[in-house]
Coordinates of C-alpha atoms in Angstrom, one line a residue:
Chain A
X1 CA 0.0 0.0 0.0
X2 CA 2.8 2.2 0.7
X3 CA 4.4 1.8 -2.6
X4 CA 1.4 2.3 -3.9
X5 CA 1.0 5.8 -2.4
X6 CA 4.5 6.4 -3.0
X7 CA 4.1 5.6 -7.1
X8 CA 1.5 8.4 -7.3
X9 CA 3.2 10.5 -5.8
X10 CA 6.6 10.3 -7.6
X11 CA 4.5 9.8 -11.0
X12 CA 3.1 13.2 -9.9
X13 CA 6.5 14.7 -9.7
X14 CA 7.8 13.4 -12.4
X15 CA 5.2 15.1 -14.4
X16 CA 5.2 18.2 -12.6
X17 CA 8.7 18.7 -12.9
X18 CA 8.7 17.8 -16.8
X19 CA 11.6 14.9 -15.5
X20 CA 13.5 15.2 -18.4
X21 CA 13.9 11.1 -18.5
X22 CA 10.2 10.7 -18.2
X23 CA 9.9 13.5 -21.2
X24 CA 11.8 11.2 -23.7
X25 CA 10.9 8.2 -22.9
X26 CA 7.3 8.4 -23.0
X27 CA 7.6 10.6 -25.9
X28 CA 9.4 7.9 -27.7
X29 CA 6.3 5.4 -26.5
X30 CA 3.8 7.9 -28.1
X31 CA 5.8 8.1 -31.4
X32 CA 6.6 4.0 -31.8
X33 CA 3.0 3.6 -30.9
X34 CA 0.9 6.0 -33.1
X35 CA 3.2 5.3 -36.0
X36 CA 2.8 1.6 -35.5
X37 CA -1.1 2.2 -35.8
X38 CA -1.3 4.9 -38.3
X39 CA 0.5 1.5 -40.6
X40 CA -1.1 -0.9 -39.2
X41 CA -5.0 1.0 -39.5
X42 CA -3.5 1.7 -43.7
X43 CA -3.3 -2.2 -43.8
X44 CA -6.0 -3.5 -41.7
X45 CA -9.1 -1.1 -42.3
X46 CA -8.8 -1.7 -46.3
X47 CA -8.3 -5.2 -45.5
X48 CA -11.6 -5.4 -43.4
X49 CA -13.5 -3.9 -46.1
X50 CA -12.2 -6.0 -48.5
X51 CA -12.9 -9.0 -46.6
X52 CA -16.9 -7.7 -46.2
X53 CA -17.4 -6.7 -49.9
X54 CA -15.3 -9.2 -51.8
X55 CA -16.6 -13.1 -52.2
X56 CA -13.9 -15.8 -52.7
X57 CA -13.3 -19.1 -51.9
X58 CA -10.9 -19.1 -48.7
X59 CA -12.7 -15.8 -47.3
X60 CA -14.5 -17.7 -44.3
X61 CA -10.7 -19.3 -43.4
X62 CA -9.3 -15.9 -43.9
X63 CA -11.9 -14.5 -41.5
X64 CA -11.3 -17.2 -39.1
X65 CA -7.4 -16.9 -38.9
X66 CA -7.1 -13.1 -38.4
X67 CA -9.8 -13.4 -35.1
X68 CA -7.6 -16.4 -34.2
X69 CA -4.6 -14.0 -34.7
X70 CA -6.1 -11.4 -32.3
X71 CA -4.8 -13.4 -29.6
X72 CA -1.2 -13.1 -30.4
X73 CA 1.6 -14.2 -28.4
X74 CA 3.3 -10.8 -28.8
X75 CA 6.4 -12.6 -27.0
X76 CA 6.3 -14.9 -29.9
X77 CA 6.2 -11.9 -32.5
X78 CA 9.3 -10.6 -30.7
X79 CA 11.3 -13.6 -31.7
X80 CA 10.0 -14.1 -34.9
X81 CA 10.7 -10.3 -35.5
X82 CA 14.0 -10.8 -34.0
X83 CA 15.4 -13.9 -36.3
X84 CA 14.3 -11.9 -38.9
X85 CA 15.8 -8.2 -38.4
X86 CA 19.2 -10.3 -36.9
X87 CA 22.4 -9.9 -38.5
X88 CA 21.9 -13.3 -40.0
X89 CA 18.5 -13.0 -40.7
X90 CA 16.9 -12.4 -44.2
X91 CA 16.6 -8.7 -43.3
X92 CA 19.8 -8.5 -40.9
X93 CA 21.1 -5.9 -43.9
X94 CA 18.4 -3.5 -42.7
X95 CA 20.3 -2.7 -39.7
X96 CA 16.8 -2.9 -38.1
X97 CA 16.9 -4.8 -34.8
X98 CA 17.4 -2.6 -31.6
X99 CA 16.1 0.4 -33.2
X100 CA 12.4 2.5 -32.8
X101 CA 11.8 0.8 -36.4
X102 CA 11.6 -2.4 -35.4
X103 CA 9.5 -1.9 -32.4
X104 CA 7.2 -0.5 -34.6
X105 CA 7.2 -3.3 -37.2
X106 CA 6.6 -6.3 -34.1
X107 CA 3.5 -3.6 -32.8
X108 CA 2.4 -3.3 -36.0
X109 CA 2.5 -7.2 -36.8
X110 CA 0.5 -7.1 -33.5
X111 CA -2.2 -5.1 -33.7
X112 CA -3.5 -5.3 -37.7
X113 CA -5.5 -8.7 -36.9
X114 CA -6.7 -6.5 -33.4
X115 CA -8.0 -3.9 -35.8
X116 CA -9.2 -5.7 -39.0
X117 CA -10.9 -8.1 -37.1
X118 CA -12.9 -5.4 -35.1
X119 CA -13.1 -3.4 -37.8
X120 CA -14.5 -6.3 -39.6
X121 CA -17.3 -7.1 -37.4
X122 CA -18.5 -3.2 -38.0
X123 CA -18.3 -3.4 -41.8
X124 CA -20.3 -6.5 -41.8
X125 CA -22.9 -4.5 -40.1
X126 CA -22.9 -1.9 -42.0
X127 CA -22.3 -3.7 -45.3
X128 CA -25.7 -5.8 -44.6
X129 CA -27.7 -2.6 -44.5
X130 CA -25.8 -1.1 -47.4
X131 CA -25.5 -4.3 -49.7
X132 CA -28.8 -3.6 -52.2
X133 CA -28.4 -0.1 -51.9
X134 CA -24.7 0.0 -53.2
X135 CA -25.8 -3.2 -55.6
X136 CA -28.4 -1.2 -57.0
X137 CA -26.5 1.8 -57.5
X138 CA -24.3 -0.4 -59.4
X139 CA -21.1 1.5 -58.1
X140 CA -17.8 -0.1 -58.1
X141 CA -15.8 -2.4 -55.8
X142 CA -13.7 0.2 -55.2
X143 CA -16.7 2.9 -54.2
X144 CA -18.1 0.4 -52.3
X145 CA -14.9 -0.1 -49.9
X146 CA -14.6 3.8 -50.0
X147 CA -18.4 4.3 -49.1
X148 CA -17.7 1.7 -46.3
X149 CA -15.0 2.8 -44.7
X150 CA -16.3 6.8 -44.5
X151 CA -19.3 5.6 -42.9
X152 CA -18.4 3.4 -40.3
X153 CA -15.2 5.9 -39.5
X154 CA -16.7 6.6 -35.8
X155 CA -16.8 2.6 -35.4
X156 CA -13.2 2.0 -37.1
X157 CA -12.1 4.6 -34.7
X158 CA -12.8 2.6 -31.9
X159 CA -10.8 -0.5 -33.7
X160 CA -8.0 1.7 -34.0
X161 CA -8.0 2.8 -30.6
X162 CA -8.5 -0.9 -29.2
X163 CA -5.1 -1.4 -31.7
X164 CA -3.4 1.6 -29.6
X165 CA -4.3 0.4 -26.4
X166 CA -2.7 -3.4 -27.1
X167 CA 0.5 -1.3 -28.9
X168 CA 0.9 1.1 -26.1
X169 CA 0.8 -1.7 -23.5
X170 CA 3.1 -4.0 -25.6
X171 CA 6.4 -4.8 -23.7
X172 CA 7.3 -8.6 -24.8
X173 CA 8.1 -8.1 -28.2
X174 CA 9.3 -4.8 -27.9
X175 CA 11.6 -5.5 -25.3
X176 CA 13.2 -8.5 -27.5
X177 CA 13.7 -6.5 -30.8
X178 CA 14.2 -2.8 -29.4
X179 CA 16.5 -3.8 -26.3
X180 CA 14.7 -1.6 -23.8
X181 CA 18.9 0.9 -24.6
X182 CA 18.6 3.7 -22.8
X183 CA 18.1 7.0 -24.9
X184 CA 17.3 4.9 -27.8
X185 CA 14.6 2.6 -27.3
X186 CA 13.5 2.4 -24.0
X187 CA 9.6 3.0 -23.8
X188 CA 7.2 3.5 -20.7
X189 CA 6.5 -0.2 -20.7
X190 CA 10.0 -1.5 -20.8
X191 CA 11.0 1.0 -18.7
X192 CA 8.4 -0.3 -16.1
X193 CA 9.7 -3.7 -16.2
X194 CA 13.3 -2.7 -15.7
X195 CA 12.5 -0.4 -12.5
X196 CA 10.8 -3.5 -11.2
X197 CA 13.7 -5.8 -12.3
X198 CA 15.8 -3.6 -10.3
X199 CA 12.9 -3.6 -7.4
X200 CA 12.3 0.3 -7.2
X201 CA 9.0 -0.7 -7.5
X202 CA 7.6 3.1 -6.5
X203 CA 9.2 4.5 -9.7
X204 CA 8.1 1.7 -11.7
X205 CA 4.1 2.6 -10.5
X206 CA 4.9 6.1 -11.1
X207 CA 5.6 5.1 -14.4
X208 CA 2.6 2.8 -15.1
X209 CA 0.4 5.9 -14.0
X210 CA 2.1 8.3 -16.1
X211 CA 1.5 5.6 -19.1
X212 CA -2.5 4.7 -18.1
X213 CA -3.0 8.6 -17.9
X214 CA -1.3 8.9 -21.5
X215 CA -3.5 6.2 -22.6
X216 CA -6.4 8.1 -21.4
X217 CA -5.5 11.5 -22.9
X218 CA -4.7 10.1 -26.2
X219 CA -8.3 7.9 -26.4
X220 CA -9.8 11.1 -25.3
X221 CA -8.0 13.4 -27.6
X222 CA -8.7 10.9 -30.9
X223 CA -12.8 10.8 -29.6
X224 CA -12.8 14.5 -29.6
X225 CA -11.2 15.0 -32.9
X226 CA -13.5 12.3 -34.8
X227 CA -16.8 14.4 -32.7
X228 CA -17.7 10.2 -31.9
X229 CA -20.4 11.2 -29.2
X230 CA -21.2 14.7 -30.5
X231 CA -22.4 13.2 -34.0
X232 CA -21.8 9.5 -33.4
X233 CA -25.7 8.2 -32.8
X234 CA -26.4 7.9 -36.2
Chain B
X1 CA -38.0 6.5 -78.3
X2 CA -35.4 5.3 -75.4
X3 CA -32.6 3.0 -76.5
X4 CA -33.3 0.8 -73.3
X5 CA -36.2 -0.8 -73.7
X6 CA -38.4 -2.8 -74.5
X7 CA -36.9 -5.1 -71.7
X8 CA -37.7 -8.9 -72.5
X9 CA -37.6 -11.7 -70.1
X10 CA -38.1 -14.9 -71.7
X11 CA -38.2 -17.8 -69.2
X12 CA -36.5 -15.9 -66.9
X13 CA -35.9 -17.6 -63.1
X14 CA -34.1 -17.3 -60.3
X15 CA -33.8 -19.7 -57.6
X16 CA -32.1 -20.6 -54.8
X17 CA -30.7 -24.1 -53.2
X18 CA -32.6 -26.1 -55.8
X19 CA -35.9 -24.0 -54.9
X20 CA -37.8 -21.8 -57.5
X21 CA -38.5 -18.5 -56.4
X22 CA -39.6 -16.7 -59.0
X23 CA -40.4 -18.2 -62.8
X24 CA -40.4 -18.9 -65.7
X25 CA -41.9 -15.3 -66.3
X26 CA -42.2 -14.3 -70.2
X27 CA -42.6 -10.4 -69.7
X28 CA -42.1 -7.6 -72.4
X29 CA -42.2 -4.3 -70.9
X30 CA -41.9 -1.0 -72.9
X31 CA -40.5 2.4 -71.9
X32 CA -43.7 4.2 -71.5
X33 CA -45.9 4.8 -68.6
X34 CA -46.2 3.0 -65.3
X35 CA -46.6 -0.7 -64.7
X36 CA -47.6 -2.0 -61.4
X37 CA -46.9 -5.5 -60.3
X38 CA -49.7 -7.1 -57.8
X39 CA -49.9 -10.1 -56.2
X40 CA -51.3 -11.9 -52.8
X41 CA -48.0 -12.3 -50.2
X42 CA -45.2 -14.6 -51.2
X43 CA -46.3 -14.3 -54.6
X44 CA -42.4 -12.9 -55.6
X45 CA -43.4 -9.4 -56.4
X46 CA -40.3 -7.9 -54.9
X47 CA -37.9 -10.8 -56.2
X48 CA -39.4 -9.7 -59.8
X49 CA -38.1 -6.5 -59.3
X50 CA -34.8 -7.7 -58.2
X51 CA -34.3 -10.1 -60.5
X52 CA -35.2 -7.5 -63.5
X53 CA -33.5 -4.8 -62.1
X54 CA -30.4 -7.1 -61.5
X55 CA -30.0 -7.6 -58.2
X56 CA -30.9 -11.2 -57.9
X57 CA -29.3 -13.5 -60.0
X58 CA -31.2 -15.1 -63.2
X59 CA -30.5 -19.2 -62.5
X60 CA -32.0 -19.7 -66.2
X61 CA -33.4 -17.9 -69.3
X62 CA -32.7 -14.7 -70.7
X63 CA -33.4 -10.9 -69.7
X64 CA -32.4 -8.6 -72.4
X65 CA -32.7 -5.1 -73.2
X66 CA -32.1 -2.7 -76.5
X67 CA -29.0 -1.7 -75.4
X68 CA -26.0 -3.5 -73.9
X69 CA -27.0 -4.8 -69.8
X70 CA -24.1 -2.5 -68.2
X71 CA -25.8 0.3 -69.9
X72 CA -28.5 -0.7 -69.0
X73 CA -27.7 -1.0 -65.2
X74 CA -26.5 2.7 -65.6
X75 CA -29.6 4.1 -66.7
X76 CA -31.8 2.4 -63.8
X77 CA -32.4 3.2 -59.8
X78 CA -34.5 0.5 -57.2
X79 CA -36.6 2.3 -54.4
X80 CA -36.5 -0.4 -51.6
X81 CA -39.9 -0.4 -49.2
X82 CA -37.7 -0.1 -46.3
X83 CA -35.3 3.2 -47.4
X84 CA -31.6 2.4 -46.9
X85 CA -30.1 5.7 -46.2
X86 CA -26.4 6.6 -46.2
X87 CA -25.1 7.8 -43.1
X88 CA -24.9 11.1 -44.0
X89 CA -26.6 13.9 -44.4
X90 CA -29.8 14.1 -46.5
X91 CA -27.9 16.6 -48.9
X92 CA -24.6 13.7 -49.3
X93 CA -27.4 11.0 -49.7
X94 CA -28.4 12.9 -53.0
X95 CA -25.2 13.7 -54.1
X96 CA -23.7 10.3 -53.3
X97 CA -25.2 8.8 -57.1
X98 CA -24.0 11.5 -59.2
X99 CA -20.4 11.6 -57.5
X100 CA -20.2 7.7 -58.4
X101 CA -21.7 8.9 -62.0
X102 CA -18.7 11.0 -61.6
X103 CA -20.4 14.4 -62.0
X104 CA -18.5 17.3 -60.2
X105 CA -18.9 18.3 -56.7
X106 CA -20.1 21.6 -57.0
X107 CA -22.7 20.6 -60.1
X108 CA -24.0 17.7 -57.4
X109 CA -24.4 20.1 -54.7
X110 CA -26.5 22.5 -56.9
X111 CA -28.5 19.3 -58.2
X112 CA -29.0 17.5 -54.8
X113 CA -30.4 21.4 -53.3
X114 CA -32.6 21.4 -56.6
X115 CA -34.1 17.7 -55.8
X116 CA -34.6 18.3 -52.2
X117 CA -36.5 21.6 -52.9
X118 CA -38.9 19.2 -55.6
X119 CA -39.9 16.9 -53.0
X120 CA -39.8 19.6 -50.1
X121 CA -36.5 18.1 -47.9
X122 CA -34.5 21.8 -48.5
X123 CA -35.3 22.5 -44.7
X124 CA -33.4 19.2 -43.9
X125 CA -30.2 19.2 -46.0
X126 CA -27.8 19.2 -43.3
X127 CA -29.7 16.5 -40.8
X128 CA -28.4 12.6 -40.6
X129 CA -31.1 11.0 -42.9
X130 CA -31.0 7.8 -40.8
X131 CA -32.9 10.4 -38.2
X132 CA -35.9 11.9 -41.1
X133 CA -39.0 10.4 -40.2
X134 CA -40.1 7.7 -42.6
X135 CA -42.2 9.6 -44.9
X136 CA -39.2 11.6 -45.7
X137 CA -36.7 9.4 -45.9
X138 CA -39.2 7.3 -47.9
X139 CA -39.1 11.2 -50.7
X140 CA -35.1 11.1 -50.1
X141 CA -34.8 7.8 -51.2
X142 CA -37.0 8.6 -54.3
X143 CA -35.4 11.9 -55.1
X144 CA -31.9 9.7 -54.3
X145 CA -33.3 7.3 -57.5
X146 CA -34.8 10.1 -59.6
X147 CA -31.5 12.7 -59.5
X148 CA -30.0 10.5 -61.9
X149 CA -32.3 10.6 -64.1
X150 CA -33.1 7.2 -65.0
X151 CA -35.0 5.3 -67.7
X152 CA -36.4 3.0 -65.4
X153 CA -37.3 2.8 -61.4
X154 CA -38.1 -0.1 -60.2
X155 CA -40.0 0.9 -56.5
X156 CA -40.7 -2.0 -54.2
X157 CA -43.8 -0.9 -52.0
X158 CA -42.6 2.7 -52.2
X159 CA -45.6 3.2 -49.7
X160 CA -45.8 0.5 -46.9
X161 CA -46.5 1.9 -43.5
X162 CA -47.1 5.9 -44.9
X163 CA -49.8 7.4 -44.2
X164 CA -51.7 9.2 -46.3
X165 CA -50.0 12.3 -46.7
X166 CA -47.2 11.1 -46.6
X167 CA -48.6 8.3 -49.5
X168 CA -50.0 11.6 -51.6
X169 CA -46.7 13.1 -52.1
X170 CA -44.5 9.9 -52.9
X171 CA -47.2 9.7 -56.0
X172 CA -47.0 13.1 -56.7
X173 CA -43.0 12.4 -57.3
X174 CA -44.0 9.6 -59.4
X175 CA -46.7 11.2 -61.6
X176 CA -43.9 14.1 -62.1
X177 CA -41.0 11.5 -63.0
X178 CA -43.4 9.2 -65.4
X179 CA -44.6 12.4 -67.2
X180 CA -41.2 13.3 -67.4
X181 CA -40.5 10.2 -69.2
X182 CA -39.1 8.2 -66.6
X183 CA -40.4 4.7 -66.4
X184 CA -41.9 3.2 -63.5
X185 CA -42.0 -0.7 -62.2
X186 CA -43.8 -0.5 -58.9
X187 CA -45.1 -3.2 -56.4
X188 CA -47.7 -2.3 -54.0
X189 CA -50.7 -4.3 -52.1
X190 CA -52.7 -0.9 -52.1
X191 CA -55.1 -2.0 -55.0
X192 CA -56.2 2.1 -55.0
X193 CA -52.5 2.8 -55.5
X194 CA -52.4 0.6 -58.1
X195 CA -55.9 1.9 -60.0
X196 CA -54.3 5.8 -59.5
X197 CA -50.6 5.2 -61.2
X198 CA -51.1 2.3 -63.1
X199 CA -50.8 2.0 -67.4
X200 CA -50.4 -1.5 -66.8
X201 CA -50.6 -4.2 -64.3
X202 CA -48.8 -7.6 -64.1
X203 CA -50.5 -10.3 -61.8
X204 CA -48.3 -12.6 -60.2
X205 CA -48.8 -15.6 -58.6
X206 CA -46.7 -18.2 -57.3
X207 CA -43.4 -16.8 -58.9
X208 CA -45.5 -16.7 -62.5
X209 CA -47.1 -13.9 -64.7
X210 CA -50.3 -14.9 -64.5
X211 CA -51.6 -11.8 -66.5
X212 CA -50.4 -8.8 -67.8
X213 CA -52.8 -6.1 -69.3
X214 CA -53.4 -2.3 -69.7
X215 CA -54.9 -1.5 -66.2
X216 CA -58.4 -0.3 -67.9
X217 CA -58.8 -4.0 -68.9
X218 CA -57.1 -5.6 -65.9
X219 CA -59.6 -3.9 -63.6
X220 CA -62.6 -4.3 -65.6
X221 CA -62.3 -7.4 -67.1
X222 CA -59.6 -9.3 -66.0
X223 CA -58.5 -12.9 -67.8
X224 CA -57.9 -15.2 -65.9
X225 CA -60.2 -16.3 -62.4
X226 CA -57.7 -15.9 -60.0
X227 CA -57.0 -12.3 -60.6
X228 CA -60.8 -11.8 -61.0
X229 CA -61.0 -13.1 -57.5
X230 CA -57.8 -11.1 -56.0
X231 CA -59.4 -8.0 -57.3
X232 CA -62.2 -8.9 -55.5
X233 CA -60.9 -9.4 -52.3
X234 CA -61.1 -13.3 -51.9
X235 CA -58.0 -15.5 -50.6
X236 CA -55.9 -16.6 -53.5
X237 CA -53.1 -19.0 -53.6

């Protein structure tokens, strides 16, 4: 209970006194995150619609893979990332592994079945109350996907931000293929676990506030933007 | 003379899992006037719209029309009785079919303001349409069809559940877009409706044609017993 008290109250000085530490590191956690699900929203929104408008074979087993994917082992995405990005890997050349870059390729590899799947559930939805409409307009595969994916934005916004909050929280994969290096790419949630390692534990709380109340600001901030409860009800 | 029509259906069905749901209907329809397709429940009035109009898959025979189909498909619009509207506003619901027609934003806009003033929706522009009551979404979805300016519109019950008012206006639209030239297909159970706008009437029954005549003849002297007996009010299967 006492280090519990004592988290809050050193993750309140931290962020009073702008700790310069605190500054970088969850800066660099925003900017690994939101870039990993600006890529990963490119792939898996599209994808979603895709998988809603177009009819082939394979699309139920397709369907059925990516919710099964949802469930990740993000440890295991680490390591695959890892043998991949190494020096003797097929991308070793890339000079990827240990860098922001990579963390950002394992979070992404993470979150796009998180997203598309959600996202997929919505289109469905919306697709079955579109389908004769758009069929009888006799627009194209593409303006169907378009139509799709501008109607249901307020719902994909909440598949994004279910993607951020599993990216932002991420610390097994990142942790193998970023290295948790000081100044480089230590994170909020790396950073947590080493505090602990090292048993400050009150530091590492203070942490894990200051990242749940970046969390909350950023949902907050992204619902504000895209108006979701202002026009969302229809 | 319009280049689609006439639009011939010779044995035309469409089924599904081995079942038959509408056909073999043998149906010539020309581009003039209003024809009205009646018919007790189940009959497949709204799968003969489809099916015509495209939207439901012909298993066997032929539909054809004067011109080549994706022309045709181009040149028609399908008035659901349940409106599907966009989510969007009532003015982006009637510029969403000319922006896929590819006509420019700004010459949509001035259309879609036009349109909504015709069937009285210019105080709504701006509102969701998923929120218009359904008399006016039932005039948005019309004006939605008609702001193409089509050749043909098939209208599936474009009046279930309006009241009367509401009923009055929606064929006010219609008698303006079939004097303007615009063919109508339209289903309805409202035997009145069908005496006010109708040239011609096809009487189905059990997935078949069972008559098709100008409506002067149909409801005077119809052909065959069974739509003798529908006109008359009795139970037909």
């Amino acid at each position: 209970m006492v280090d519990l008290w004592d988290g809050m109250s050193r993750a309140f000085w931290l962020v009073v006194t702008l700790d310069a530490e605190l500054v970088e590191i969850a800066l660099r956690s925003l900017q690994v995150t939101l870039i990993a699900l600006v890529v990963a929203s490119a792939i898996a929104l599209p994808m979603a619609a895709l998988l809603t408008v177009r009819r082939f074979k394979a699309r139920r087993t397709v369907i059925a893979v990516l919710n099964a994917l949802m469930g990740l082992p993000p440890v295991v995405v680490g390591l695959v990332v890892y043998v991949l990005l190494s020096r003797s890997g097929p991308f070793g050349v890339l000079g990827l592994l240990f860098t922001p870059t990579a963390m950002v390729i394992a979070q992404v590899i993470i979150i796009v079945p998180l997203i598309a799947s959600i996202a997929h559930q919505s289109l469905r939805d919306l697709w079955a109350e579109y389908h004769d409409l758009l069929i009888s307009m006799n627009v194209t595969q593409f303006q169907k996907i378009s139509t799709l994916l501008w109607d249901a934005r307020r719902a994909l916004l909440t598949a994004s931000l279910a993607g951020f909050g599993r990216a932002i929280g991420e610390v097994g994969a990142i942790m193998i293929v970023g290295g948790n290096i000081d100044h480089s790419t230590r994170v909020l949630t790396t950073a947590i676990a080493l505090e602990t390692g090292k048993g400050d534990f009150a530091l590492a709380l203070g942490l894990g506030f200051v990242l749940i109340a970046l969390a909350i600001v950023v949902n907050l901030a992204i619902h504000w933007l895209g108006r979701t409860e202002r026009e969302g009800r229809w | 003379m319009s280049t689609l029509f006439p639009l011939v259906a010779k044995g035309a069905i469409t089924s599904r899992r081995g079942k038959v749901l509408v056909g073999p209907v043998d149906l010539t329809l020309d581009g003039r006037g209003t024809c009205v397709v009646i018919g007790p429940n189940g009959a497949g009035k709204t799968t003969l719209l489809r099916l015509l109009h495209g939207a439901a898959r012909l298993t066997k025979g032929s539909i054809t029309w004067a011109c080549p189909t994706e022309q045709a498909r181009h040149n028609q619009a399908f008035v659901f009785q349940r409106p599907v509207m966009l989510r969007r506003s009532v003015e982006e619901n009637l510029i969403y079919p000319l922006r896929a027609h590819g006509m420019p934003k700004a010459e949509a806009r001035d259309l879609a303001q036009n349109w909504a003033e015709r069937v009285g929706l210019q105080e709504m522009l701006r509102r969701p349409a998923p929120v218009l009551s359904g008399g006016e979404q039932q005039k948005l979805a019309l004006a939605r069809a008609l702001i193409i300016n089509p050749k043909l519109v098939f209208l599936d019950e474009p009046c279930a559940s309006l009241d009367g008012r509401a009923m009055r206006e929606i064929e006010a639209i219609l008698h303006e877009a079939s004097s303007n030239g615009t063919r109508l297909v339209l289903s309805t159970h409202d035997m009145g409706q069908a005496r006010r706008l109708a040239d011609t009437v096809v009487f189905l029954l059990n997935g078949q044609v069972h008559e098709q005549a100008p409506s002067s003849k149909f409801f005077t002297a119809p052909e065959t017993p069974q739509a003798a007996a529908f006109l008359k009010g009795d139970i037909v299967e």
